[in-house]
Coordinates of C-alpha atoms in Angstrom, one line a residue:
M1 CA 23.1 -12.5 105.7
V2 CA 25.5 -13.4 103.0
G3 CA 24.4 -12.8 99.4
F4 CA 26.1 -15.0 96.7
N5 CA 27.6 -13.8 93.4
G6 CA 27.0 -10.1 94.0
L7 CA 23.6 -10.2 95.6
P8 CA 23.6 -7.4 98.1
A9 CA 22.6 -8.1 101.7
D10 CA 19.0 -7.1 102.6
K11 CA 19.2 -4.7 105.5
R12 CA 15.5 -5.1 106.2
A13 CA 15.9 -8.9 106.5
V14 CA 18.9 -8.5 108.9
D15 CA 16.9 -5.9 111.0
R16 CA 13.9 -8.3 111.2
M17 CA 16.2 -11.1 112.4
T18 CA 17.9 -8.9 114.9
S19 CA 14.6 -7.6 116.3
A20 CA 13.5 -11.2 116.8
L21 CA 16.4 -11.7 119.2
L22 CA 15.8 -8.7 121.4
H23 CA 15.5 -10.9 124.5
R24 CA 19.0 -12.3 123.9
G25 CA 20.5 -8.8 123.9
P26 CA 18.4 -6.1 125.5
D27 CA 21.3 -3.7 126.2
E28 CA 22.1 -2.4 122.7
G29 CA 22.0 -3.2 119.1
G30 CA 24.3 -2.8 116.1
F31 CA 24.4 -3.2 112.3
Y32 CA 27.1 -3.5 109.7
S33 CA 26.8 -3.8 106.0
S34 CA 29.3 -4.1 103.1
G35 CA 28.0 -5.3 99.8
S36 CA 26.9 -8.8 100.0
V37 CA 27.4 -9.2 103.8
G38 CA 25.1 -7.8 106.5
L39 CA 25.7 -8.4 110.2
G40 CA 23.2 -7.5 113.0
F41 CA 23.7 -7.9 116.7
R42 CA 21.8 -7.6 120.0
R43 CA 24.1 -7.3 123.0
L44 CA 23.7 -8.7 126.5
A45 CA 26.5 -6.9 128.3
I46 CA 28.3 -9.2 130.7
L47 CA 32.0 -8.3 130.4
D48 CA 33.0 -4.6 129.8
L49 CA 29.7 -2.8 130.0
T50 CA 31.0 0.2 128.1
P51 CA 30.5 1.1 124.4
S52 CA 34.0 -0.2 123.8
A53 CA 32.6 -3.7 123.5
H54 CA 30.0 -2.7 120.9
Q55 CA 29.2 -5.3 118.2
P56 CA 29.5 -5.8 115.3
M57 CA 33.2 -5.2 116.2
I58 CA 35.6 -4.0 113.5
S59 CA 39.3 -4.5 113.6
E60 CA 41.6 -1.5 113.7
N61 CA 42.6 -2.0 110.1
G62 CA 39.0 -2.5 109.0
Q63 CA 39.6 -5.9 107.5
L64 CA 37.7 -8.1 110.0
V65 CA 34.1 -7.7 111.4
L66 CA 33.0 -9.9 114.3
V67 CA 29.6 -10.8 115.8
F68 CA 30.0 -13.1 118.8
N69 CA 27.6 -14.8 121.2
G70 CA 29.0 -16.4 124.3
A71 CA 31.9 -16.0 126.6
I72 CA 35.7 -16.8 126.3
Y73 CA 36.5 -17.6 129.9
N74 CA 40.3 -17.5 129.5
Y75 CA 40.3 -14.1 127.8
I76 CA 42.5 -12.5 130.4
E77 CA 45.3 -15.0 129.8
L78 CA 44.9 -14.8 126.0
R79 CA 45.0 -11.0 126.1
R80 CA 48.3 -11.1 128.0
E81 CA 49.7 -13.5 125.3
L82 CA 48.5 -11.3 122.5
Q83 CA 49.9 -8.2 124.1
S84 CA 53.3 -9.9 124.3
L85 CA 52.9 -10.4 120.5
G86 CA 52.3 -6.7 119.9
H87 CA 48.5 -6.4 120.0
S88 CA 46.9 -3.5 121.8
F89 CA 43.3 -3.3 123.2
R90 CA 40.8 -0.6 123.7
S91 CA 38.3 -2.6 125.7
T92 CA 38.5 -4.9 128.7
G93 CA 36.2 -7.7 127.7
D94 CA 36.5 -11.0 125.7
T95 CA 35.0 -9.9 122.3
E96 CA 38.1 -7.9 121.3
V97 CA 40.3 -10.7 122.5
L98 CA 38.5 -13.1 120.2
L99 CA 38.9 -10.7 117.3
H100 CA 42.7 -10.3 117.9
A101 CA 43.1 -14.1 118.4
Y102 CA 41.7 -14.7 114.9
Q103 CA 43.9 -11.9 113.5
Q104 CA 46.9 -13.6 115.1
W105 CA 46.2 -17.3 114.6
G106 CA 43.4 -17.6 112.1
P107 CA 41.1 -20.7 112.5
D108 CA 43.8 -22.2 114.8
C109 CA 42.7 -19.8 117.5
L110 CA 39.8 -22.2 118.3
Q111 CA 42.2 -24.6 120.0
R112 CA 43.2 -21.8 122.4
L113 CA 39.7 -20.8 123.5
N114 CA 38.1 -22.0 126.7
G115 CA 34.5 -21.0 126.6
M116 CA 31.1 -21.2 124.9
W117 CA 30.6 -19.5 121.6
A118 CA 28.9 -19.1 118.3
F119 CA 30.5 -16.4 116.1
L120 CA 31.0 -15.1 112.6
I121 CA 33.9 -13.1 111.3
Y122 CA 33.7 -11.4 107.9
D123 CA 37.1 -11.0 106.2
R124 CA 36.5 -8.1 103.8
L125 CA 39.9 -8.5 102.1
N126 CA 39.3 -12.2 101.1
G127 CA 35.5 -12.1 100.7
R128 CA 35.0 -14.8 103.2
V129 CA 32.9 -15.5 106.4
F130 CA 34.5 -17.7 109.0
G131 CA 32.2 -19.2 111.7
S132 CA 32.4 -21.6 114.6
R133 CA 30.5 -23.2 117.4
D134 CA 32.0 -24.2 120.8
R135 CA 33.2 -27.8 121.4
F136 CA 30.0 -29.0 123.1
G137 CA 27.5 -26.7 121.4
V138 CA 26.5 -24.7 124.4
K139 CA 25.8 -21.7 122.2
P140 CA 23.6 -22.2 119.1
L141 CA 24.1 -21.3 115.5
F142 CA 21.4 -22.0 112.9
Y143 CA 21.5 -21.4 109.2
Y144 CA 19.3 -21.4 106.1
R145 CA 20.9 -21.6 102.7
T146 CA 19.5 -21.2 99.2
D147 CA 21.4 -20.9 95.9
R148 CA 21.2 -17.1 96.3
Y149 CA 22.0 -16.4 99.9
A150 CA 22.7 -17.7 103.4
L151 CA 21.1 -16.6 106.7
F152 CA 22.6 -17.2 110.1
A153 CA 21.1 -16.6 113.6
S154 CA 21.1 -17.7 117.2
E155 CA 17.5 -18.9 117.1
I156 CA 15.1 -20.4 114.5
K157 CA 12.6 -17.7 115.0
A158 CA 15.0 -15.1 113.6
L159 CA 15.5 -17.1 110.4
R160 CA 11.7 -17.7 110.1
G161 CA 11.1 -14.0 110.7
S162 CA 13.6 -12.8 108.2
G163 CA 11.0 -12.4 105.4
L164 CA 13.2 -14.6 103.2
Y165 CA 12.5 -18.0 104.7
Q166 CA 10.3 -20.3 102.7
G167 CA 9.3 -23.4 104.5
G168 CA 7.2 -24.9 107.2
L169 CA 7.1 -27.7 109.7
N170 CA 9.4 -30.6 108.9
W171 CA 7.0 -33.5 109.0
E172 CA 9.8 -36.1 108.9
V173 CA 11.2 -34.7 112.2
A174 CA 7.6 -34.2 113.6
S175 CA 6.5 -37.8 112.7
K176 CA 9.5 -39.2 114.6
F177 CA 8.7 -37.0 117.6
L178 CA 5.0 -38.0 117.7
L179 CA 5.2 -41.7 116.7
Q180 CA 8.4 -42.5 118.6
G181 CA 8.8 -39.8 121.2
T182 CA 12.2 -39.1 119.8
L183 CA 13.6 -35.6 120.5
T184 CA 17.2 -35.1 119.7
D185 CA 19.1 -32.0 118.9
N186 CA 21.0 -32.8 115.7
E187 CA 21.4 -30.8 112.4
E188 CA 17.8 -31.4 111.2
R189 CA 15.3 -29.1 112.8
F190 CA 11.5 -29.0 113.1
F191 CA 11.4 -26.6 110.2
T192 CA 12.4 -27.5 106.7
G193 CA 15.6 -26.1 105.3
I194 CA 16.9 -24.9 108.7
H195 CA 20.0 -26.6 109.9
Q196 CA 22.3 -26.3 113.0
L197 CA 26.0 -26.1 112.8
P198 CA 27.3 -29.1 114.8
P199 CA 29.3 -28.6 118.0
G200 CA 33.0 -28.5 117.7
T201 CA 32.7 -27.4 114.1
A202 CA 34.0 -24.5 112.0
F203 CA 33.2 -23.4 108.5
E204 CA 34.2 -20.9 105.8
L205 CA 31.7 -19.4 103.4
E206 CA 32.9 -17.6 100.3
T207 CA 30.7 -14.8 98.8
D208 CA 30.3 -17.0 95.7
G209 CA 28.5 -19.6 97.8
H210 CA 31.3 -22.1 98.3
W211 CA 31.0 -23.8 101.7
K212 CA 33.8 -25.6 103.6
E213 CA 33.1 -27.3 107.0
W214 CA 35.3 -29.2 109.4
R215 CA 35.4 -30.6 112.9
Y216 CA 38.2 -28.9 114.9
W217 CA 37.5 -30.9 118.2
S218 CA 35.9 -34.2 119.2
L219 CA 36.1 -36.7 122.0
N220 CA 37.5 -39.2 119.5
A221 CA 40.6 -37.0 119.1
I222 CA 41.4 -36.0 122.7
P223 CA 45.0 -37.0 123.6
S224 CA 45.5 -40.1 125.8
V225 CA 47.1 -38.9 129.1
A226 CA 48.0 -41.0 132.1
C227 CA 46.8 -39.5 135.4
T228 CA 48.6 -40.6 138.6
D229 CA 46.1 -38.9 141.0
P230 CA 42.7 -38.6 139.4
V231 CA 41.0 -37.1 142.5
Q232 CA 43.5 -34.3 142.9
A233 CA 43.6 -33.6 139.1
F234 CA 39.8 -33.5 138.9
G235 CA 39.5 -31.3 142.0
E236 CA 42.0 -28.7 140.7
L237 CA 40.5 -28.6 137.2
F238 CA 37.0 -28.2 138.5
E239 CA 37.9 -25.4 140.9
D240 CA 39.7 -23.6 138.0
S241 CA 36.7 -24.1 135.8
V242 CA 34.4 -22.5 138.4
R243 CA 36.9 -19.7 138.9
L244 CA 37.0 -18.9 135.2
R245 CA 33.2 -18.9 134.9
M246 CA 33.0 -16.4 137.8
R247 CA 34.6 -13.7 135.7
S248 CA 31.8 -11.2 135.1
D249 CA 31.0 -7.5 135.4
Q250 CA 27.4 -8.5 136.3
P251 CA 25.9 -10.3 139.3
L252 CA 26.1 -14.1 139.4
G253 CA 23.8 -16.8 140.8
V254 CA 23.6 -20.6 141.0
T255 CA 20.6 -22.9 140.3
L256 CA 20.6 -25.3 143.3
S257 CA 18.7 -28.6 143.2
G258 CA 20.1 -30.3 146.3
G259 CA 22.0 -32.7 144.0
L260 CA 25.7 -33.3 143.8
D261 CA 26.5 -31.1 140.7
S262 CA 24.8 -27.8 141.7
T263 CA 26.0 -28.3 145.3
A264 CA 29.6 -28.7 144.1
I265 CA 29.4 -25.5 142.1
I266 CA 28.0 -23.3 144.8
C267 CA 30.4 -24.7 147.5
V268 CA 33.4 -24.1 145.3
K269 CA 32.1 -20.7 144.3
A270 CA 31.7 -19.8 148.0
A271 CA 35.2 -20.8 148.7
L272 CA 36.5 -18.8 145.7
R273 CA 34.6 -15.6 146.3
R274 CA 37.4 -14.1 148.3
E275 CA 39.2 -13.7 145.0
F276 CA 36.4 -11.6 143.6
Q277 CA 36.1 -8.7 146.0
H278 CA 35.0 -6.1 143.5
G279 CA 31.4 -5.3 142.6
Q280 CA 28.4 -7.6 143.2
T281 CA 30.3 -10.8 142.5
T282 CA 30.9 -11.5 146.2
D283 CA 27.1 -12.0 146.7
L284 CA 26.0 -15.6 146.6
H285 CA 22.4 -16.3 145.4
A286 CA 20.9 -19.7 145.0
F287 CA 17.6 -20.4 143.1
S288 CA 15.6 -23.6 143.8
F289 CA 12.4 -25.2 142.9
I290 CA 10.9 -27.8 145.2
A291 CA 7.9 -30.0 144.3
K292 CA 6.2 -31.3 147.5
E293 CA 6.3 -34.9 146.0
F294 CA 10.1 -34.7 145.6
D295 CA 11.4 -32.7 148.6
E296 CA 15.1 -32.1 148.5
S297 CA 15.0 -29.2 151.0
A298 CA 17.1 -31.0 153.7
Y299 CA 20.1 -31.2 151.3
I300 CA 19.5 -27.6 150.0
Y301 CA 19.4 -26.2 153.6
D302 CA 22.6 -28.1 154.5
T303 CA 24.3 -26.4 151.5
V304 CA 23.0 -23.0 152.3
A305 CA 24.2 -23.3 155.9
Q306 CA 27.7 -24.1 154.7
T307 CA 27.9 -21.5 151.9
R308 CA 25.8 -18.7 153.7
A309 CA 24.1 -18.2 150.3
T310 CA 20.8 -16.3 150.0
L311 CA 18.2 -18.8 149.0
H312 CA 15.3 -17.9 146.6
Q313 CA 12.7 -20.7 146.3
F314 CA 9.5 -21.0 144.4
Q315 CA 6.8 -23.6 144.1
E316 CA 4.3 -23.8 141.3
G317 CA 1.4 -26.1 140.6
P318 CA 0.7 -28.0 137.4
R319 CA -1.8 -25.5 136.1
D320 CA 0.7 -22.7 136.5
L321 CA 3.2 -24.7 134.4
W322 CA 0.6 -25.6 131.9
D323 CA -0.3 -22.0 131.4
K324 CA 3.3 -21.1 130.7
M325 CA 3.8 -23.9 128.2
A326 CA 3.0 -21.7 125.1
T327 CA 5.4 -19.1 126.3
V328 CA 8.2 -21.6 126.7
I329 CA 7.6 -23.3 123.4
R330 CA 7.6 -19.9 121.7
F331 CA 11.1 -19.2 123.1
Q332 CA 12.3 -22.7 122.4
D333 CA 11.0 -22.8 118.8
E334 CA 10.8 -26.6 119.2
P335 CA 9.3 -29.1 121.6
V336 CA 11.0 -29.9 125.0
H337 CA 11.5 -33.1 126.8
S338 CA 9.2 -32.7 129.8
L339 CA 7.6 -30.2 132.2
N340 CA 11.0 -29.9 133.9
A341 CA 11.9 -27.6 131.0
I342 CA 9.2 -25.2 132.2
V343 CA 10.5 -25.4 135.7
G344 CA 13.9 -24.4 134.4
F345 CA 12.3 -21.5 132.6
D346 CA 10.8 -20.2 135.8
L347 CA 14.0 -20.7 137.8
L348 CA 15.8 -18.4 135.4
R349 CA 12.9 -15.9 135.5
L350 CA 13.3 -15.9 139.2
A351 CA 17.0 -15.2 138.9
A352 CA 16.4 -12.4 136.4
G353 CA 13.9 -10.9 138.8
H354 CA 16.6 -10.6 141.4
G355 CA 19.0 -8.7 139.1
I356 CA 21.1 -11.8 138.3
R357 CA 22.6 -11.7 134.7
V358 CA 24.8 -14.8 134.9
V359 CA 23.9 -18.2 136.4
L360 CA 26.1 -21.2 137.0
C361 CA 24.5 -24.6 136.7
G362 CA 25.5 -28.3 136.7
Q363 CA 24.4 -29.2 133.1
G364 CA 26.8 -31.8 131.5
A365 CA 27.9 -33.6 134.6
D366 CA 25.6 -36.6 134.3
E367 CA 26.7 -37.3 130.7
A368 CA 30.4 -36.7 131.2
I369 CA 31.1 -38.1 134.6
G370 CA 28.5 -41.0 134.7
G371 CA 25.5 -39.7 136.6
Y372 CA 22.6 -41.6 135.0
S373 CA 21.3 -44.7 136.7
S374 CA 21.2 -46.5 133.3
Y375 CA 25.0 -46.3 133.3
F376 CA 25.2 -48.9 136.1
P377 CA 23.8 -51.9 134.0
D378 CA 25.9 -50.6 131.0
Y379 CA 29.0 -50.8 133.2
W380 CA 28.1 -54.3 134.5
E381 CA 27.4 -55.6 131.0
M382 CA 30.7 -54.2 129.8
L383 CA 32.6 -56.1 132.6
I384 CA 30.7 -59.3 131.6
R385 CA 31.6 -58.9 127.9
Q386 CA 35.3 -58.5 129.0
G387 CA 35.1 -61.7 131.0
R388 CA 35.3 -59.9 134.3
L389 CA 32.4 -61.8 135.9
R390 CA 33.6 -61.8 139.4
E391 CA 34.2 -58.0 139.3
A392 CA 30.7 -57.5 137.8
W393 CA 29.2 -59.6 140.6
N394 CA 31.0 -57.6 143.3
E395 CA 29.9 -54.3 141.7
I396 CA 26.2 -55.5 141.6
Q397 CA 26.3 -56.7 145.2
Q398 CA 27.6 -53.4 146.4
Y399 CA 25.1 -51.5 144.4
T400 CA 22.2 -53.7 145.7
A401 CA 23.3 -53.2 149.3
A402 CA 22.7 -49.5 148.9
H403 CA 19.8 -49.4 146.5
G404 CA 17.8 -52.5 147.4
G405 CA 16.5 -55.2 145.2
S406 CA 18.0 -58.6 144.2
A407 CA 21.7 -58.9 143.2
W408 CA 21.0 -62.2 141.5
K409 CA 18.3 -60.8 139.3
R410 CA 20.5 -57.9 138.3
F411 CA 23.4 -60.2 137.5
L412 CA 21.3 -62.6 135.5
S413 CA 19.6 -59.8 133.6
S414 CA 23.0 -58.3 132.7
I415 CA 24.2 -61.7 131.4
Q416 CA 20.9 -62.0 129.4
K417 CA 21.3 -58.6 127.8
V418 CA 24.9 -59.4 126.8
G419 CA 23.7 -62.6 125.2
L420 CA 20.9 -60.8 123.3
T421 CA 23.3 -58.2 122.0
A422 CA 25.7 -60.9 120.8
C423 CA 22.8 -62.5 118.9
H424 CA 22.6 -59.4 116.8
H425 CA 25.8 -60.4 115.2
I426 CA 23.9 -63.4 113.6
P427 CA 22.5 -61.9 110.3
A428 CA 19.1 -63.7 110.4
Y429 CA 18.4 -62.7 114.0
H430 CA 19.5 -59.1 113.4
A431 CA 17.3 -58.8 110.3
F432 CA 14.3 -60.1 112.3
S433 CA 14.9 -57.7 115.2
V434 CA 15.3 -54.7 112.9
K435 CA 12.1 -55.5 111.1
K436 CA 10.2 -55.9 114.4
H437 CA 11.7 -52.6 115.7
Q438 CA 10.7 -50.7 112.6
R439 CA 7.2 -52.1 112.5
K440 CA 6.7 -51.2 116.2
E441 CA 7.9 -47.6 115.6
Q442 CA 5.4 -46.9 112.8
I443 CA 2.2 -48.2 114.4
H444 CA 0.6 -45.9 116.9
A445 CA -3.1 -45.9 117.7
W446 CA -3.1 -42.2 118.5
Y447 CA -2.1 -41.1 115.0
S448 CA -3.4 -41.4 111.4
P449 CA -1.6 -44.0 109.2
D450 CA -0.8 -41.1 106.9
L451 CA 1.7 -39.7 109.5
S452 CA 3.8 -42.8 109.2
R453 CA 4.4 -42.0 105.5
Y454 CA 6.7 -39.2 106.7
F455 CA 8.5 -41.5 109.2
K456 CA 12.1 -42.3 108.4
K457 CA 12.7 -45.8 109.5
D458 CA 15.6 -46.3 111.8
V459 CA 18.0 -49.0 111.1
P460 CA 19.1 -49.9 114.6
E461 CA 22.7 -50.9 115.2
Y462 CA 23.2 -53.2 118.2
L463 CA 26.7 -52.6 119.3
D464 CA 28.9 -54.1 122.1
L465 CA 29.5 -50.6 123.5
S466 CA 31.9 -49.7 126.3
L467 CA 30.8 -47.3 129.0
D468 CA 33.0 -44.6 127.4
A469 CA 31.3 -45.1 124.1
I470 CA 27.8 -44.9 125.7
Q471 CA 28.8 -41.7 127.5
Q472 CA 30.3 -40.2 124.4
Y473 CA 27.0 -40.8 122.6
S474 CA 25.2 -39.1 125.5
V475 CA 27.5 -36.1 125.2
E476 CA 27.6 -35.8 121.5
H477 CA 24.1 -37.0 120.4
N478 CA 21.5 -37.6 123.1
P479 CA 20.5 -36.3 125.6
L480 CA 23.1 -33.5 126.3
P481 CA 22.6 -31.5 123.1
L482 CA 18.9 -31.3 123.8
Y483 CA 19.4 -30.2 127.4
L484 CA 21.9 -27.5 126.2
R485 CA 19.4 -26.2 123.8
I486 CA 16.7 -26.0 126.5
E487 CA 19.1 -24.3 128.9
D488 CA 20.2 -21.7 126.4
R489 CA 16.7 -20.7 125.3
N490 CA 15.3 -20.7 128.8
S491 CA 18.1 -18.5 130.1
M492 CA 18.2 -16.1 127.2
A493 CA 14.5 -15.7 127.2
H494 CA 15.1 -13.7 130.5
S495 CA 18.4 -12.1 129.2
V496 CA 20.4 -14.3 131.5
E497 CA 23.7 -16.0 130.5
T498 CA 24.1 -19.6 131.8
R499 CA 27.6 -21.0 132.4
L500 CA 28.4 -24.7 132.8
P501 CA 31.6 -25.5 134.8
F502 CA 31.3 -29.3 134.2
L503 CA 31.7 -28.7 130.4
D504 CA 35.1 -27.2 130.6
Y505 CA 36.8 -29.2 127.8
R506 CA 39.9 -29.8 130.0
L507 CA 37.7 -31.5 132.7
V508 CA 35.8 -33.6 130.1
S509 CA 39.1 -34.7 128.5
L510 CA 40.4 -35.8 131.9
V511 CA 37.3 -37.8 132.7
F512 CA 37.3 -39.6 129.3
N513 CA 40.9 -40.6 130.0
L514 CA 39.9 -42.3 133.3
A515 CA 39.0 -45.9 133.7
A516 CA 35.3 -46.7 134.1
N517 CA 35.6 -47.4 137.8
W518 CA 36.4 -43.7 138.4
K519 CA 32.9 -42.9 137.2
L520 CA 30.9 -45.8 138.7
R521 CA 32.0 -47.8 141.7
G522 CA 29.7 -50.0 143.8
P523 CA 26.7 -47.9 144.7
W524 CA 28.3 -44.6 143.6
N525 CA 27.9 -42.7 140.4
K526 CA 30.3 -39.8 139.6
F527 CA 32.8 -41.5 141.9
V528 CA 35.8 -39.2 141.0
L529 CA 33.6 -36.1 141.7
R530 CA 32.5 -37.5 145.0
E531 CA 36.1 -38.1 146.1
A532 CA 37.2 -34.7 144.9
L533 CA 34.5 -33.0 146.9
R534 CA 35.3 -34.8 150.2
H535 CA 35.4 -32.1 153.0
R536 CA 34.3 -29.5 150.4
I537 CA 30.5 -30.0 150.3
P538 CA 28.0 -31.2 153.0
E539 CA 28.5 -34.9 153.6
S540 CA 24.7 -35.5 153.4
V541 CA 24.9 -34.5 149.7
R542 CA 28.2 -36.1 148.9
T543 CA 27.0 -39.5 150.1
R544 CA 23.4 -39.6 148.9
V545 CA 22.7 -42.3 146.4
D546 CA 19.4 -41.1 145.0
K547 CA 19.1 -38.6 142.2
M548 CA 16.3 -36.1 141.5
G549 CA 17.2 -32.7 140.0
F550 CA 14.1 -30.4 139.8
P551 CA 11.7 -33.3 139.2
V552 CA 7.9 -32.9 138.6
P553 CA 5.2 -35.6 139.2
T554 CA 4.0 -35.5 135.6
R555 CA 2.0 -38.8 135.8
K556 CA 0.1 -37.6 138.8
W557 CA -0.6 -34.2 137.3
F558 CA -2.1 -35.5 134.1
A559 CA -4.3 -37.8 136.1
H560 CA -5.7 -34.9 138.2
D561 CA -4.9 -31.2 137.7
L562 CA -4.1 -31.4 134.0
Y563 CA -6.8 -33.9 133.0
E564 CA -9.4 -31.2 132.2
P565 CA -7.0 -28.9 130.3
M566 CA -5.9 -31.9 128.2
Q567 CA -9.5 -32.9 127.6
D568 CA -10.3 -29.4 126.5
L569 CA -7.4 -29.3 124.1
L570 CA -8.4 -32.6 122.5
A571 CA -11.9 -31.1 121.9
T572 CA -10.6 -28.1 119.9
R573 CA -11.3 -27.7 116.2
A574 CA -7.6 -27.3 115.5
V575 CA -6.9 -30.8 116.9
R576 CA -9.7 -32.3 114.9
E577 CA -8.6 -30.6 111.7
R578 CA -4.9 -31.2 112.0
G579 CA -5.3 -34.4 110.1
I580 CA -2.9 -36.6 112.1
Y581 CA -4.8 -37.6 115.3
N582 CA -7.1 -40.4 116.2
V583 CA -8.7 -38.3 118.9
S584 CA -11.0 -41.0 120.3
A585 CA -8.0 -43.2 121.0
I586 CA -6.2 -40.4 122.8
V587 CA -9.3 -39.6 124.9
E588 CA -9.7 -43.2 125.8
D589 CA -6.1 -43.5 126.9
L590 CA -6.4 -40.2 128.8
Q591 CA -9.2 -41.7 130.8
R592 CA -7.2 -44.9 131.4
H593 CA -4.4 -42.7 132.6
R594 CA -6.7 -41.0 135.1
S595 CA -8.0 -44.3 136.4
G596 CA -4.4 -45.5 137.0
H597 CA -4.5 -48.3 134.3
A598 CA -1.9 -46.7 132.1
D599 CA 0.8 -44.0 132.1
V600 CA 0.7 -42.0 128.9
S601 CA 1.8 -38.7 130.5
R602 CA 4.7 -38.3 128.1
G603 CA 2.6 -38.8 125.0
L604 CA -0.1 -36.4 126.3
F605 CA 2.6 -33.8 127.0
N606 CA 4.0 -34.3 123.5
V607 CA 0.6 -33.8 121.8
A608 CA 0.0 -30.7 123.9
Q609 CA 3.2 -29.0 123.0
F610 CA 3.1 -30.1 119.3
E611 CA -0.3 -28.4 119.1
I612 CA 1.2 -25.2 120.6
L613 CA 4.1 -25.3 118.1
A614 CA 1.8 -25.9 115.1
T615 CA -0.5 -23.0 116.2
L616 CA 2.5 -20.6 116.8
S617 CA 3.8 -21.6 113.4
N618 CA 0.5 -20.9 111.7
D619 CA 1.0 -24.3 110.0
A620 CA -1.7 -25.9 107.8
P621 CA -2.8 -29.5 108.2
M622 CA -0.3 -32.1 107.3
P623 CA 0.4 -32.2 103.6
M624 CA 0.6 -35.6 101.9
P625 CA 4.0 -36.9 100.5
L626 CA 4.0 -37.6 96.8
H627 CA 5.1 -41.2 97.1
R628 CA 4.8 -43.5 100.1
D629 CA 8.2 -45.0 99.5
S630 CA 9.9 -41.7 98.7
L631 CA 11.5 -41.5 102.1
S632 CA 14.8 -43.4 102.5
P633 CA 15.7 -45.1 105.8
A634 CA 17.5 -43.0 108.4
P635 CA 21.2 -43.7 109.0
A636 CA 22.0 -46.4 111.5
T637 CA 22.1 -45.3 115.1
P638 CA 23.3 -47.3 118.1
V639 CA 20.5 -48.7 120.3
L640 CA 21.4 -47.6 123.8
R641 CA 19.6 -48.7 126.9

């Protein structure tokens, strides 16, 4: 907590916030207070398990006080550099290295860090708090500011539980989620007044309330570097990324889906473990979920045979996942994208149950290296816009040979989409399309017309985007920030730290310097990764063209196992009195879903989790806005297929 203009920090508020984060740091707690600044911390001990790494950490001269969530993977190299500059250390972990790095270089230290972090440093001499979040936003940092004070925390529940928060559900965000199904992870949250510091951002807050914020890193600003051998460069960087993320004084594990990304991590980790001969880090544990409808066990067993890992598997039915939904939403503080998030929650619970405190996973690879199937038509359309029709046709033919379907239909569809996008440069057509888009967004038979009064109309911007631009949007806006939020809350709910080798900024910078055909080529996604993994992972995994990744058959489940629980939920008094639902329309569509005449599983899941969130928030029925037209249109956003 930072009080403005002489307002002292409220120790009780900081204690309440810290207590709300006990699951993030069960090993010990700490508190620091000096006038208008109060800092509380809960520690999850991963590096240097001794009291020497206690937080809040105070510099030797007493000027700086640090609270830090995350991991600086290159802390050993930075410590050596700082020692050469005259710094001495009393601990062996990364927290003190971060503190000395700020002492030495100030805000410029951020450029030297390779890791994931959210931290605050209070400079007592200058009456200033400096804060930062890592380049991709792996670690969270939320804040709530008034004209009298600012509160900061790793989770929304801490701010809401401070005793100082005044607000409730953000109906503008909620209406977009319910009416449109939109769930992004930007600055605006599901609770009014609570914001999130953007990734790659730093700030300074003076004790008089003055706020200065800036981006210190973005994909737009990465240097352009020619690469003569992308496969070798990628392979070396990826191996080094895994090696750095294996630095731990606690046992490590890997979540293994049978897909390319997690297989790459565990195989490289297996090859590197000879370097880590101390403690439990030589053990290799893999954690997997398999739904009988999406069986990837053959790929998983091939990987286990090569790595000699110990495999821990679990299978859960839809009712088990449904029963855990309230628990997951409570830890998440906000809705999730699908039942897959609950599977991820249980995977990390399984890891924690086997004594694992650090887990490596493949998050970020799809967005950065080109893993989504939707990127293929984006790539073909880019080639067509550039006049490379023959190349586009050849790519489509190779893709079709492996995936099936009609090459001509795909080619003609790509040409048609390029033409439609070009039409949006005609003002009259663009205006008509925007109006149609907005009208469609606001009309939904499931919800009261009053809900649309909160809906901020999107002004869609139809852009001739390159594959790089589409991937950049995926990394910076949607879906990666959402997936990172879910990964962090799921892991920390079980006091487990998740590390993401594919989001090493050096690796991402390399990939964004490569031509598009190093990401997609013929039938292959993540082409450079596949080539770099040749002879390093099972060939059955390296050459597979399908993609799953812990899938669940949501459509089938809502038609059968989850039909009655959903019906029971819709019959509750809370749903009837919420003031936003047309319950009869939802029930009718639920029955159509059960009979196979519709697929409304995503909408049903969203209603279910919104009801859980509203109940956990003790929120009253939807208030009415003062004026129907009081809400201005939302900023223009690219329409991405």
